[in-house]
Every structure is written in structure tokens, then in C-alpha cells.
Coordinates of C-alpha atoms (C1' of nucleotides) in Angstrom, one line a residue:
Chain H
M23 CA -7.3 194.0 252.2
Q24 CA -9.3 195.1 249.2
D25 CA -9.2 198.6 250.3
A26 CA -6.6 201.2 251.3
P27 CA -3.9 201.2 248.6
K28 CA -0.4 201.4 249.9
A29 CA 0.5 204.8 248.5
T30 CA -2.7 206.4 249.7
L31 CA -4.4 208.5 247.2
P32 CA -5.5 212.0 248.1
E33 CA -8.7 211.7 249.9
G34 CA -10.8 214.2 248.1
G35 CA -9.2 214.0 244.7
K36 CA -10.1 212.8 241.2
A37 CA -7.4 210.2 241.2
R38 CA -9.1 208.4 244.1
R39 CA -12.5 208.6 242.5
V40 CA -11.2 207.1 239.4
Y41 CA -9.4 204.4 241.4
L42 CA -12.7 203.6 243.2
L43 CA -14.6 203.4 240.0
L44 CA -12.1 201.2 238.3
R45 CA -11.8 198.9 241.2
D46 CA -15.5 198.6 241.4
E47 CA -15.6 197.5 237.8
I48 CA -12.9 195.0 238.3
T49 CA -14.1 193.4 241.5
G50 CA -17.7 193.7 240.2
G51 CA -16.9 191.6 237.3
R52 CA -17.3 194.0 234.5
F53 CA -13.7 193.4 233.6
G54 CA -13.2 189.7 234.0
P55 CA -9.8 188.3 235.0
G56 CA -7.3 188.3 232.2
A57 CA -9.2 191.0 230.4
V58 CA -7.1 193.8 228.9
I59 CA -8.4 197.2 230.1
P60 CA -8.3 200.2 227.8
G61 CA -5.1 202.1 227.4
E62 CA -4.2 205.0 229.7
Q63 CA -4.9 207.5 227.0
K64 CA -8.4 206.1 226.3
L65 CA -9.2 205.9 230.0
A66 CA -8.1 209.5 230.4
E67 CA -10.6 210.5 227.7
Q68 CA -13.4 208.3 229.2
F69 CA -13.0 209.8 232.7
A70 CA -12.3 213.2 231.3
V71 CA -9.1 213.6 233.3
S72 CA -5.4 213.8 232.4
R73 CA -3.3 210.7 231.9
V74 CA -1.4 211.5 235.0
T75 CA -4.5 211.1 237.1
I76 CA -5.4 207.8 235.4
R77 CA -1.9 206.7 236.1
R78 CA -2.2 207.5 239.8
A79 CA -5.4 205.5 240.0
L80 CA -3.8 202.6 238.2
D81 CA -0.9 202.8 240.7
G82 CA -3.5 202.1 243.4
L83 CA -4.9 199.2 241.6
E84 CA -1.5 197.8 241.0
A85 CA -0.6 198.1 244.7
D86 CA -3.8 196.2 245.5
G87 CA -2.6 193.5 243.2
L88 CA -5.7 193.8 241.0
I89 CA -3.9 194.7 237.7
A90 CA -0.6 194.0 236.0
R91 CA 1.0 196.6 233.7
R92 CA 3.4 195.8 231.0
A93 CA 5.0 198.6 228.9
G94 CA 4.1 198.2 225.3
S95 CA 1.6 195.6 225.9
G96 CA -1.1 197.1 228.1
T97 CA -2.7 196.6 231.4
T98 CA -4.5 193.4 232.4
V99 CA -6.7 192.3 235.2
I100 CA -5.1 189.8 237.5
G101 CA -6.9 186.5 237.6
G102 CA -6.9 185.6 241.2
G103 CA -8.2 189.1 242.1
Q104 CA -11.9 188.3 242.1
A105 CA -12.1 185.3 244.4
G106 CA -15.7 186.0 244.8
P107 CA -17.5 187.0 248.0
A108 CA -16.8 185.2 251.2
I109 CA -20.4 184.9 251.9
S110 CA -23.4 184.7 249.6
A111 CA -26.8 184.7 251.0
D112 CA -29.2 182.7 249.0
M113 CA -32.6 184.2 249.5
T114 CA -34.3 180.9 249.0
T115 CA -32.1 178.7 251.2
L116 CA -31.6 180.7 254.3
I117 CA -31.6 177.6 256.5
P118 CA -28.0 176.5 256.2
Q119 CA -27.1 180.1 255.8
L120 CA -28.0 181.1 259.3
V121 CA -26.3 178.2 261.0
E122 CA -23.2 178.7 259.0
M123 CA -23.4 182.4 259.5
S124 CA -23.5 182.2 263.3
A125 CA -20.7 179.8 263.3
R126 CA -18.3 181.6 261.1
T127 CA -19.0 185.1 262.0
E128 CA -18.9 187.3 265.1
A129 CA -20.6 190.6 265.9
R130 CA -19.0 193.7 267.3
M131 CA -21.2 196.2 269.1
L132 CA -20.5 199.8 268.0
S133 CA -23.3 201.5 269.8
F134 CA -26.2 200.6 272.1
A135 CA -28.8 202.9 273.5
Y136 CA -32.4 203.5 274.2
G137 CA -34.0 206.6 272.8
P138 CA -36.5 208.1 270.3
P139 CA -36.4 206.2 267.0
P140 CA -35.6 207.8 263.6
V141 CA -38.8 208.8 261.8
A142 CA -38.5 206.2 259.2
A143 CA -38.2 203.4 261.8
A144 CA -41.1 204.8 263.8
R145 CA -43.4 204.8 260.9
A146 CA -42.4 201.4 259.7
L147 CA -42.9 199.9 263.1
G148 CA -46.1 201.9 263.6
L149 CA -44.9 203.5 266.8
T150 CA -46.7 206.3 268.5
E151 CA -45.1 209.6 269.4
G152 CA -42.8 209.3 272.4
Q153 CA -42.3 205.5 272.3
K154 CA -38.7 204.7 272.7
V155 CA -36.7 202.0 271.0
Q156 CA -33.5 200.2 271.5
T157 CA -31.0 201.2 268.8
A158 CA -28.1 198.9 268.3
I159 CA -25.3 199.4 265.7
R160 CA -23.2 196.3 265.1
V161 CA -20.6 195.2 262.6
R162 CA -20.5 191.6 261.6
L163 CA -17.1 190.1 260.8
I164 CA -16.0 186.9 259.1
E165 CA -12.5 185.8 259.8
G166 CA -11.7 189.2 261.3
Q167 CA -12.9 191.0 258.2
P168 CA -16.0 193.2 258.6
F169 CA -18.6 192.6 255.9
S170 CA -21.8 194.1 257.2
H171 CA -23.0 197.1 259.2
L172 CA -26.3 196.5 261.0
T173 CA -28.5 199.1 262.6
T174 CA -31.5 197.6 264.5
H175 CA -34.4 199.3 266.2
V176 CA -36.5 197.3 268.6
P177 CA -39.4 198.7 270.7
E178 CA -38.3 199.2 274.2
A179 CA -40.9 196.9 275.7
I180 CA -39.6 194.0 273.8
A181 CA -35.9 194.9 273.9
R182 CA -35.8 194.9 277.7
H183 CA -36.1 191.2 277.7
Y184 CA -32.5 190.6 276.6
S185 CA -29.2 192.3 277.3
E186 CA -26.6 194.0 275.3
G187 CA -24.3 191.1 275.8
D188 CA -26.8 188.7 274.3
M189 CA -26.6 190.5 270.9
A190 CA -23.0 189.7 270.5
T191 CA -23.6 186.0 270.5
T192 CA -27.2 185.4 269.5
P193 CA -29.0 186.4 266.3
L194 CA -31.6 189.0 267.0
F195 CA -34.5 187.0 265.7
R196 CA -33.7 184.3 268.2
L197 CA -33.6 186.9 271.0
L198 CA -37.0 188.2 269.9
E199 CA -38.5 184.7 270.0
R200 CA -37.0 184.0 273.3
S201 CA -38.6 187.2 274.5
G202 CA -42.0 185.8 273.7
V203 CA -42.4 187.5 270.4
R204 CA -44.0 185.4 267.7
V205 CA -41.9 186.5 264.8
D206 CA -44.1 186.0 261.7
T207 CA -43.6 188.1 258.6
G208 CA -41.2 190.6 257.2
H209 CA -40.8 192.9 254.3
Q210 CA -37.4 193.5 252.7
T211 CA -36.2 196.3 250.5
V212 CA -33.0 195.8 248.7
S213 CA -31.1 198.8 247.3
A214 CA -27.7 200.4 247.1
A215 CA -26.0 203.1 249.1
L216 CA -22.8 204.9 249.5
A217 CA -20.4 204.4 252.4
S218 CA -20.5 207.4 254.7
P219 CA -17.5 208.2 256.8
D220 CA -18.7 206.3 259.9
V221 CA -19.9 203.3 258.0
A222 CA -16.8 203.3 255.9
D223 CA -14.7 203.3 259.0
A224 CA -16.5 200.4 260.5
L225 CA -16.4 198.3 257.3
E226 CA -12.8 199.2 256.6
V227 CA -13.6 200.5 253.1
S228 CA -13.1 203.9 251.5
V229 CA -15.7 206.6 251.9
G230 CA -17.8 206.6 248.8
T231 CA -17.7 202.9 248.2
A232 CA -20.9 201.3 246.9
L233 CA -22.7 199.1 249.4
L234 CA -25.6 196.7 249.2
S235 CA -28.4 198.0 251.3
V236 CA -31.1 195.8 252.9
R237 CA -33.9 197.3 254.9
R238 CA -36.2 194.9 256.8
V239 CA -39.3 195.4 258.8
V240 CA -40.3 192.4 260.9
R241 CA -43.8 191.9 262.4
D242 CA -45.3 189.4 264.9
A243 CA -48.3 187.3 264.3
D244 CA -50.5 190.2 265.2
G245 CA -48.9 192.5 262.6
R246 CA -47.1 194.6 265.2
G247 CA -43.7 195.8 264.2
V248 CA -41.0 194.2 266.3
E249 CA -37.8 195.0 264.5
Y250 CA -36.5 197.5 262.0
L251 CA -33.2 196.5 260.4
S252 CA -31.0 198.6 258.2
A253 CA -28.1 196.6 256.9
L254 CA -25.2 197.6 254.7
Y255 CA -23.0 195.0 253.1
R256 CA -19.6 195.1 251.4
P257 CA -20.4 193.9 247.8
D258 CA -16.9 192.3 247.6
M259 CA -17.7 190.1 250.5
F260 CA -21.4 189.6 250.4
R261 CA -24.0 189.0 247.7
L262 CA -27.6 188.1 247.4
E263 CA -28.0 185.0 245.2
M264 CA -31.2 183.4 244.0
D265 CA -32.3 180.9 241.5
I266 CA -35.3 181.6 239.5
T267 CA -37.5 179.5 237.2
R268 CA -39.9 180.2 234.4
V269 CA -43.4 179.2 235.0
G270 CA -46.9 179.7 233.7
E271 CA -48.2 179.9 230.1
G272 CA -49.0 182.6 227.6
G273 CA -49.5 186.0 229.0
A274 CA -49.1 184.9 232.6
R275 CA -45.7 183.4 231.9
H276 CA -43.2 184.8 234.3
W277 CA -40.2 184.3 236.6
E278 CA -40.5 182.8 240.0
P279 CA -37.9 182.2 242.7
V280 CA -37.0 178.6 243.4
I281 CA -37.8 177.9 247.0
A282 CA -36.1 174.7 247.9
P283 CA -33.3 173.7 245.5
E284 CA -30.9 170.8 246.2
A285 CA -30.0 171.0 249.8
E286 CA -26.3 171.7 250.2
S287 CA -25.5 172.9 246.7
E288 CA -23.0 175.6 247.6
A289 CA -22.9 178.1 244.8
A290 CA -19.4 179.6 244.8
P291 CA -19.0 180.0 241.0
A292 CA -16.2 181.9 239.4
Chain A
M25 CA -34.5 215.7 238.7
Q26 CA -32.8 214.1 241.6
D27 CA -29.4 214.9 240.2
A28 CA -27.5 217.8 238.9
P29 CA -27.9 220.7 241.4
K30 CA -28.5 224.0 239.9
A31 CA -25.2 225.6 241.0
T32 CA -23.2 222.6 239.8
L33 CA -20.6 221.5 242.3
P34 CA -17.0 221.1 241.1
E35 CA -16.9 217.7 239.6
G36 CA -13.8 216.3 241.3
G37 CA -14.1 218.1 244.6
K38 CA -14.9 217.2 248.2
A39 CA -18.0 219.3 248.3
R40 CA -19.6 217.2 245.6
R41 CA -18.7 214.0 247.4
V42 CA -20.2 215.2 250.6
Y43 CA -23.2 216.3 248.6
L44 CA -23.6 212.8 247.1
L45 CA -23.2 211.1 250.4
L46 CA -25.7 213.3 252.2
R47 CA -28.2 213.0 249.4
D48 CA -27.7 209.3 249.5
E49 CA -28.5 209.2 253.1
I50 CA -31.6 211.3 252.7
T51 CA -33.1 209.6 249.7
G52 CA -32.1 206.3 251.1
G53 CA -34.1 206.9 254.2
R54 CA -31.4 207.1 256.8
F55 CA -32.7 210.6 257.5
G56 CA -36.4 210.4 257.3
P57 CA -38.5 213.4 256.3
G58 CA -38.8 216.0 259.0
A59 CA -35.6 214.8 260.7
V60 CA -33.2 217.5 261.8
I61 CA -29.8 216.8 260.4
P62 CA -26.7 217.6 262.5
G63 CA -25.4 221.2 262.4
E64 CA -22.9 222.4 259.9
Q65 CA -20.2 222.4 262.5
K66 CA -20.8 218.8 263.4
L67 CA -21.1 217.7 259.8
A68 CA -17.8 219.4 259.1
E69 CA -16.1 217.3 261.8
Q70 CA -17.8 214.1 260.7
F71 CA -16.7 214.5 257.1
A72 CA -13.4 216.0 258.1
V73 CA -13.8 219.0 255.9
S74 CA -14.3 222.7 256.6
R75 CA -17.6 224.2 257.2
V76 CA -17.5 226.0 253.9
T77 CA -17.4 222.8 252.1
I78 CA -20.3 221.3 254.1
R79 CA -22.1 224.5 253.2
R80 CA -21.6 224.1 249.5
A81 CA -22.9 220.5 249.7
L82 CA -25.9 221.7 251.6
D83 CA -26.5 224.4 248.9
G84 CA -26.8 221.5 246.4
L85 CA -29.3 219.7 248.5
E86 CA -31.3 222.8 249.1
A87 CA -31.3 223.5 245.3
D88 CA -32.6 219.9 244.9
G89 CA -35.4 220.7 247.3
L90 CA -34.3 218.0 249.7
I91 CA -33.6 220.1 252.7
A92 CA -34.8 223.3 254.3
R93 CA -32.5 225.5 256.3
R94 CA -33.5 228.0 258.9
A95 CA -30.9 230.2 260.6
G96 CA -30.9 229.6 264.4
S97 CA -33.0 226.5 264.1
G98 CA -31.2 224.1 262.0
T99 CA -31.5 222.1 258.8
T100 CA -34.4 219.7 258.2
V101 CA -35.2 217.1 255.6
I102 CA -38.1 218.1 253.4
G103 CA -41.0 215.7 253.7
G104 CA -42.0 215.3 250.1
G105 CA -38.5 214.5 249.2
Q106 CA -38.6 210.7 249.4
A107 CA -41.6 209.9 247.3
G108 CA -40.3 206.4 247.0
P109 CA -39.1 204.8 243.8
A110 CA -41.2 204.9 240.7
I111 CA -40.9 201.2 240.2
S112 CA -40.4 198.5 242.8
A113 CA -39.9 195.0 241.6
D114 CA -41.4 192.4 243.9
M115 CA -39.3 189.4 243.5
T116 CA -42.2 187.2 244.2
T117 CA -44.9 188.8 242.1
L118 CA -43.2 189.4 238.8
I119 CA -46.4 188.7 236.9
P120 CA -48.1 192.0 237.0
Q121 CA -44.7 193.6 237.1
L122 CA -43.8 192.6 233.6
V123 CA -47.0 193.7 232.1
E124 CA -47.0 197.0 233.8
M125 CA -43.3 197.3 233.0
S126 CA -43.6 197.0 229.3
A127 CA -46.6 199.3 229.2
R128 CA -45.1 202.1 231.2
T129 CA -41.5 202.0 230.0
E130 CA -39.6 202.3 226.8
A131 CA -36.1 201.1 225.9
R132 CA -33.5 203.1 224.2
M133 CA -30.7 201.3 222.4
L134 CA -27.2 202.6 223.2
S135 CA -25.1 200.0 221.5
F136 CA -25.6 196.9 219.4
A137 CA -23.0 194.7 218.0
Y138 CA -21.7 191.1 217.5
G139 CA -18.3 190.2 218.7
P140 CA -16.3 188.3 221.3
P141 CA -18.0 188.2 224.7
P142 CA -16.3 189.5 227.9
V143 CA -14.7 186.7 229.8
A144 CA -17.2 186.8 232.6
A145 CA -20.1 186.3 230.2
A146 CA -18.3 183.6 228.2
R147 CA -17.7 181.6 231.3
A148 CA -21.1 182.1 232.7
L149 CA -22.7 181.0 229.4
G150 CA -20.3 178.2 228.9
L151 CA -19.1 179.4 225.6
T152 CA -16.1 178.0 223.8
E153 CA -13.3 180.1 222.6
G154 CA -14.1 182.1 219.5
Q155 CA -17.8 182.0 219.8
K156 CA -19.4 185.3 219.2
V157 CA -22.3 186.9 221.0
Q158 CA -24.7 189.7 220.4
T159 CA -24.0 192.5 222.9
A160 CA -26.7 195.1 223.4
I161 CA -26.6 198.0 225.8
R162 CA -30.0 199.6 226.5
V163 CA -31.4 202.1 228.8
R164 CA -34.9 201.7 230.1
L165 CA -37.0 204.8 230.8
I166 CA -40.2 205.5 232.6
E167 CA -41.9 208.7 231.8
G168 CA -38.8 209.9 230.1
Q169 CA -36.7 209.2 233.1
P170 CA -33.9 206.6 232.8
F171 CA -33.9 204.1 235.6
S172 CA -32.0 201.1 234.4
H173 CA -28.9 200.4 232.3
L174 CA -29.0 196.9 230.7
T175 CA -26.1 195.0 229.1
T176 CA -27.1 191.7 227.5
H177 CA -25.1 189.1 225.9
V178 CA -26.8 186.4 223.7
P179 CA -25.0 183.7 221.8
E180 CA -24.9 184.6 218.1
A181 CA -26.8 181.5 216.9
I182 CA -29.8 182.5 219.0
A183 CA -29.6 186.2 218.6
R184 CA -29.8 186.1 214.8
H185 CA -33.4 185.1 215.1
Y186 CA -34.5 188.6 216.0
S187 CA -33.5 192.1 215.0
E188 CA -32.2 195.1 216.7
G189 CA -35.5 196.9 216.3
D190 CA -37.3 194.1 218.1
M191 CA -35.3 194.8 221.3
A192 CA -36.8 198.3 221.6
T193 CA -40.3 197.0 221.8
T194 CA -40.2 193.5 223.1
P195 CA -38.8 192.1 226.3
L196 CA -35.7 190.0 225.6
F197 CA -37.1 186.8 227.3
R198 CA -40.0 186.9 224.8
L199 CA -37.7 187.3 221.9
L200 CA -35.8 184.3 223.1
E201 CA -38.9 182.2 223.4
R202 CA -40.0 183.4 220.0
S203 CA -36.6 182.2 218.7
G204 CA -37.4 178.7 219.8
V205 CA -35.4 178.8 223.0
R206 CA -37.1 177.1 225.9
V207 CA -36.2 179.5 228.6
D208 CA -36.1 177.6 231.8
T209 CA -34.0 178.6 234.8
G210 CA -31.9 181.5 235.8
H211 CA -29.5 182.5 238.5
Q212 CA -29.4 186.0 239.8
T213 CA -26.8 187.9 241.8
V214 CA -27.7 191.1 243.5
S215 CA -25.0 193.6 244.5
A216 CA -24.1 197.2 244.4
A217 CA -21.9 199.2 242.1
L218 CA -20.7 202.7 241.4
A219 CA -21.8 204.7 238.4
S220 CA -19.0 205.0 235.9
P221 CA -18.9 207.9 233.5
D222 CA -20.7 206.1 230.6
V223 CA -23.3 204.6 232.8
A224 CA -23.8 207.8 234.8
D225 CA -24.3 209.6 231.5
A226 CA -26.9 207.2 230.3
L227 CA -28.8 207.2 233.6
E228 CA -28.5 210.9 234.1
V229 CA -26.9 210.6 237.5
S230 CA -23.6 211.8 238.9
V231 CA -20.5 209.8 238.4
G232 CA -19.9 207.9 241.6
T233 CA -23.6 207.4 242.5
A234 CA -24.4 204.0 244.1
L235 CA -26.4 201.7 241.8
L236 CA -28.2 198.5 242.4
S237 CA -26.6 195.8 240.4
V238 CA -28.3 192.6 239.1
R239 CA -26.4 190.0 237.2
R240 CA -28.5 187.2 235.7
V241 CA -27.6 184.1 233.8
V242 CA -30.5 182.4 231.9
R243 CA -30.5 178.8 230.7
D244 CA -32.7 176.8 228.5
A245 CA -34.3 173.4 229.4
D246 CA -31.0 171.7 228.5
G247 CA -29.0 173.9 230.8
R248 CA -27.3 175.8 228.0
G249 CA -26.7 179.5 228.7
V250 CA -28.9 181.7 226.5
E251 CA -28.6 185.1 228.0
Y252 CA -26.2 187.0 230.2
L253 CA -27.7 190.1 231.7
S254 CA -25.9 192.8 233.7
A255 CA -28.3 195.4 234.9
L256 CA -27.7 198.6 236.9
Y257 CA -30.6 200.4 238.5
R258 CA -31.0 203.9 240.0
P259 CA -31.8 203.2 243.7
D260 CA -34.0 206.3 243.8
M261 CA -36.3 204.9 241.1
F262 CA -36.1 201.2 241.5
R263 CA -36.0 198.8 244.4
L264 CA -36.2 195.1 245.0
E265 CA -39.0 194.3 247.4
M266 CA -39.9 191.0 248.9
D267 CA -42.1 189.6 251.6
I268 CA -40.7 186.9 253.8
T269 CA -42.2 184.7 256.3
R270 CA -41.0 182.6 259.2
V271 CA -41.4 178.9 258.9
G272 CA -40.2 175.7 260.4
E273 CA -39.6 174.7 264.0
G274 CA -36.6 174.5 266.3
G275 CA -33.3 174.5 264.7
A276 CA -34.7 174.5 261.2
R277 CA -36.7 177.6 261.8
H278 CA -35.9 180.2 259.2
W279 CA -37.1 182.8 256.8
E280 CA -38.7 182.0 253.5
P281 CA -39.9 184.3 250.7
V282 CA -43.7 184.5 250.2
I283 CA -44.4 183.3 246.7
A284 CA -47.9 184.4 246.0
P285 CA -49.2 187.1 248.3
E286 CA -52.5 188.9 247.7
A287 CA -52.7 189.6 244.0
E288 CA -52.7 193.3 243.5
S289 CA -51.5 194.6 246.9
E290 CA -49.3 197.4 245.6
A291 CA -46.7 198.0 248.2
A292 CA -45.8 201.7 248.0
P293 CA -45.2 202.4 251.7
A294 CA -43.7 205.5 253.1
Chain I
dA17 C1' -34.0 239.7 278.9
dA18 C1' -29.9 237.2 278.4
dT19 C1' -27.6 233.4 276.5
dA20 C1' -26.5 229.8 273.4
dT21 C1' -27.0 227.7 269.0
dC22 C1' -27.4 227.7 264.4
dT23 C1' -27.4 229.5 259.6
dG24 C1' -25.9 233.4 256.5
dT25 C1' -22.1 236.1 254.5
dA26 C1' -17.5 237.7 253.3
dC27 C1' -12.6 237.6 252.7
dT28 C1' -7.8 236.0 252.2
dA29 C1' -4.1 232.8 251.9
dT30 C1' -2.6 228.5 251.3
dG31 C1' -1.9 224.2 249.4
dT32 C1' -1.9 220.8 246.2
dA33 C1' -3.9 218.1 242.9
dT34 C1' -4.3 218.5 238.2
dC35 C1' -3.0 219.5 233.6
dA36 C1' -0.1 219.8 229.6
dT37 C1' 3.8 218.3 227.5
dA38 C1' 7.8 215.9 226.2
dC39 C1' 10.7 212.0 225.9
dA40 C1' 12.4 207.2 227.1
dA41 C1' 11.7 202.2 227.3
dA42 C1' 9.2 198.1 226.3
dT43 C1' 6.3 195.4 223.3
dT44 C1' 3.5 194.3 219.4
dT45 C1' 2.4 194.8 214.6
dT46 C1' 3.5 195.5 209.8
Chain G
dA18 C1' 13.7 196.4 210.4
dA19 C1' 10.6 199.9 210.9
dA20 C1' 6.4 201.8 212.7
dA21 C1' 2.9 202.1 215.9
dT22 C1' 1.2 201.4 220.4
dT23 C1' 1.6 201.3 225.2
dT24 C1' 3.6 202.0 229.7
dG25 C1' 7.4 204.5 232.5
dT26 C1' 9.4 209.0 234.0
dA27 C1' 9.9 213.9 234.7
dT28 C1' 8.8 218.8 235.3
dG29 C1' 6.9 223.3 235.8
dA30 C1' 2.8 226.3 235.7
dT31 C1' -1.7 227.0 236.9
dA32 C1' -6.0 226.8 238.5
dC33 C1' -9.1 226.1 241.9
dA34 C1' -11.1 224.2 245.8
dT35 C1' -10.3 224.3 250.5
dA36 C1' -9.3 225.9 255.0
dG37 C1' -9.5 229.4 258.4
dT38 C1' -11.5 233.1 260.5
dA39 C1' -14.6 236.6 261.9
dC40 C1' -19.0 238.6 262.4
dA41 C1' -23.9 239.4 261.5
dG42 C1' -28.8 237.7 261.6
dA43 C1' -32.2 234.4 263.1
dT44 C1' -34.2 231.3 266.3
dA45 C1' -34.5 228.7 270.4
dT46 C1' -33.5 228.1 275.3
dT47 C1' -33.0 229.6 280.1

DNA sequence: AATATCTGTACTATGTATCATACAAATTTT
DNA sequence: AAAATTTGTATGATACATAGTACAGATATT
């Protein structure tokens, strides 16, 4: 919906790259709705390409319904374009999130196998050489639209307690707890990554799209690693939101996340 | 350092895109150090390009010292490659962060002006038509290496209390408080974005690199918007880290961020 | 020792996206 | 009404990356 312009731009070309960049700025909010974006001539200079190329990129954006062009006047960003992400995870109120999440979304299994873990996962989980893990790659969809690409690694001994079918219906942390694991702590790293061909395909976005990356290591009460998650999210459908507040005095004055804000205050701003 | 391979790849070409994607997967940890990456033939299929093109991309990675190639054996990821980000902001322990931050980094002003705000900022800050804001674009560096691109919008009435020069030395939130603003709450949105030419130039990365995007609205005790921040971070130099813990029982069981973990436990894992 | 796999190297031909340029039409500004 | 700005349309030439292919060298596997 957001991706794949009608008149598909050449896969490896500059026009497409410009198209992706501009789209990113529009949906990302750098150009708000109604804003007049620079003229084609100026854009051509900024991106160091010819006006023809800019033009092709704009064609794509127009086909996507993101911009409106008027000869003589200029090109403007369509208002309705940025309807905001379908899902926004509030780091501090994950409670309603999870419930809502399971209800509104479904998971599709792309790959499921037991084998040696990637080095990064092995180290994070503290596995010894030769230990196998269950590696599952899933895509999560909301209303038929894919929004996240999940790769999980679980030590074989734990993973054997549930089946492949279970993963399509039940959140992994619940499966783990059902398997007798006392899920306790986790460590998350949030970053950004590009969509590689396989991921792009699964998420139905262009190769080279910017994705939000979350990597999580989960440990049980004894500190043993029980899950290694690598998630990639479409930024146009999913965002991390958090409220922060200013606390402390003097030199120790700093920001702190708000843990439990008003219960059901659904964010959903512009 | 991470960017700009010696034998510069053609700017608009496929080879460069493949190079960026592969580099992203390596530095992003998808291929851990020591891991053997697929053969050139297989990569060529995956990316749907010729082997020559894959080869060119690998040349770039090799020049960056990210991979080692051995005829007959294959191509492996260099261990030292992912030394981890220079800075990792722990959402939950921002106290030492800020101090360390100011000490180790410097800010370079790219642009400074008063004028009408972009629509997105105007709405977020709740400004009325015609109200001007101070718009400052800065780049933050650590040890001479740029790692973040900051665009701030502050209502003119507030911004007039400090000077352009102040921004190079003092964190903005401190300037605001010095101006009599009672900084109180904020709302953050974390996402991902692509590096546009101007940003890429400032951060010394390739155009089209994936960046971590943080957008923050800050309000005073009366709920008035006092600052609109749009920050872009290089994922290879900056990450958001957070510890989470599992709390609650039964249906209400969920994750929650850990607010005050052991004081100085510097993360810096693999 | 033989075989398979992988990287290293070289060459040509093809395609096609890109550029440069010019002019027309629509709109805003003076 | 005139001038300036902006999008719309068209075309031809060129450059340059890409694909395809073939073979040699290195290493691992059997």
C-alpha cells in the first residue's frame, strides 16, 4: 500500500533511491502534510541528479498518493498521507499492548528449524559450542499487512516443549513460561537497519527501506539465556513511543521514563 | 571510518546498494564475527544481480576491513569489526549519560535561524499561525566523529533568552531551564529513517544509510510545548539500550523497564 | 589423489538509466 | 499585463554499470 509505485521504478537506479528518500521524509514527518516541497530544480541540485530523475521519483510519490503537483504552483504533500502507524508500542505500558496485539494480529511462519545458532545469538545466550537452538522466522501481520519480521532463537532443550503450530497462535514468552521457564529479565537494543531482499519481500517493502530494529535477550530467574529475538519493524506501521519526565535536582537532574501513565490513554496523535 | 570504501563504488549503482545492505547486516550483528557468509554465487542469486556486482560490493567491505576472503574457503566476517557503538544511551539511566555526554562530545552548528516552523513542529508544540520559532541544526561529535544530527525548534519567546553560541557548549534542556522554563514532561517517538543527502553529508555516511530516528516533544509544567527535537543517529555509533523485567501475574503479566539498575554497570556487551 | 567448491581475474557486448537541453502550459507575483 | 516561477512534455546522445562467460588459483572434502 505504501510501497510499490504503480509505474515501478528501475530497481537499481537513482530515481528509485531518490523516491525512497523522499518518501521516507514525507511519511517520516519531515515534510508535514500541506507542506510545499522544494521545486524540481532545487531537488535536482540537492540530490545531485538531473531534473528528469527527480521527476521520475516524484511520479512514484504521486502514484502513491503522497504528493499533489500543480504546474506553476509547486508540489505539496497530501494531508491524509501520514495517517500514523497502525501500531505504536509504548515501552511503558506494554500491558494493554500485548492483549491488543494478540487480538489484532496474526503470525505467519516463514521458517522453522533446529540447528547451530548464529554466533551473535550463541554468545548472547551463553551457549556452549555444539548446542543447538530452535530458529524461527515469523512475520506478524495486522489486518493482512505485514509490519514486523521476527527471528527468534531458543535453546533446543526449552524449545522442545512446544510445537511449531503453537507459535502461530501464542506469544513466545507465554510458550516459554508454559514450558516451565521462569522468564525474568531482558535486555533490549534499539537500532535501525536496511531491508535486505528477503526481509523486504516478507514485509512487502522495497529493498533498502529503513527499518526499526529491536534485539532482545531474555533470561530466566537464574540468568540463563532463554530467548534471543531479532525484530525488524516497518517504521510506517510501528513506532516505539514513550513518555518521559524530568526528575531530580541540580547536577542529578535528568529524564526518566514514566512507568504507569493513565491507563487507557491511547496516544494516536497526528 | 565505517563509510566510504577506498575504491569508491558508483554512487547510484547496484553494487553500492548491495554493499550498503551487506555492511548493514554485518555491523548490525546479523552476521556475527567469524561467521562465514554465503558464497558469491549464492549472494548473486539472493540479491538478483550478477556475481561481478556482488564482487564489487565485497571489495568495498574488504577495503573497510569488515571481511576476509580466502579463495577456496570462502568469505568470513572479521572479528574486530563490530566493536559496538561508541555511545549507547540507556533509557533508564540517563543520569551518568548526560554528564558523560557533555564531557566527551562537542556540537557543531550547521544552521541557525528564526522563522516559521514546519507544520509537524507547529502542531506538536501547539503554536498558532504566524508564531515563529528558532530552528537550529546541529551535529554532535564524539572524538571528531559525527554520530547525531539534531534539529530543534523552540518558540521564539523562549529562544531569545539564550544565544547561538550557548548551544555549542550547553545542552538545550539546560538553556531552557536557565531561561525560566520549567521543563517537565516529554514524549518520544523512536523510529528509523534513511540518510538524505544533507544529513548523510553531515554525519559522514553514505546517502541511503539507515538511521535511528528520535522525535521528542518537550513541555513545561503548564503543558506548553517548549521544544521540538528531531534527532537522527548513526546506528553504528549510537544505540538505545534498556533493561526490562517481567512483572505481574496471570493476564496482567507483562514487561516493564527497569528504572534504576546498578549504578555504573556499563553495558558494553559483545 | 581426485573432486568439488570457492575466490581471483579478464574480457566483451549489451542495455538502459541518466543527462542535457529546449520549449510549452499553468500559476503566481509584480 | 508582463515577468518570473514552476510543472509538463519531448528527444537524442552518451556514459557507464551490469551481465555473461570462461578459466585459473586456492582450499577443502572425499
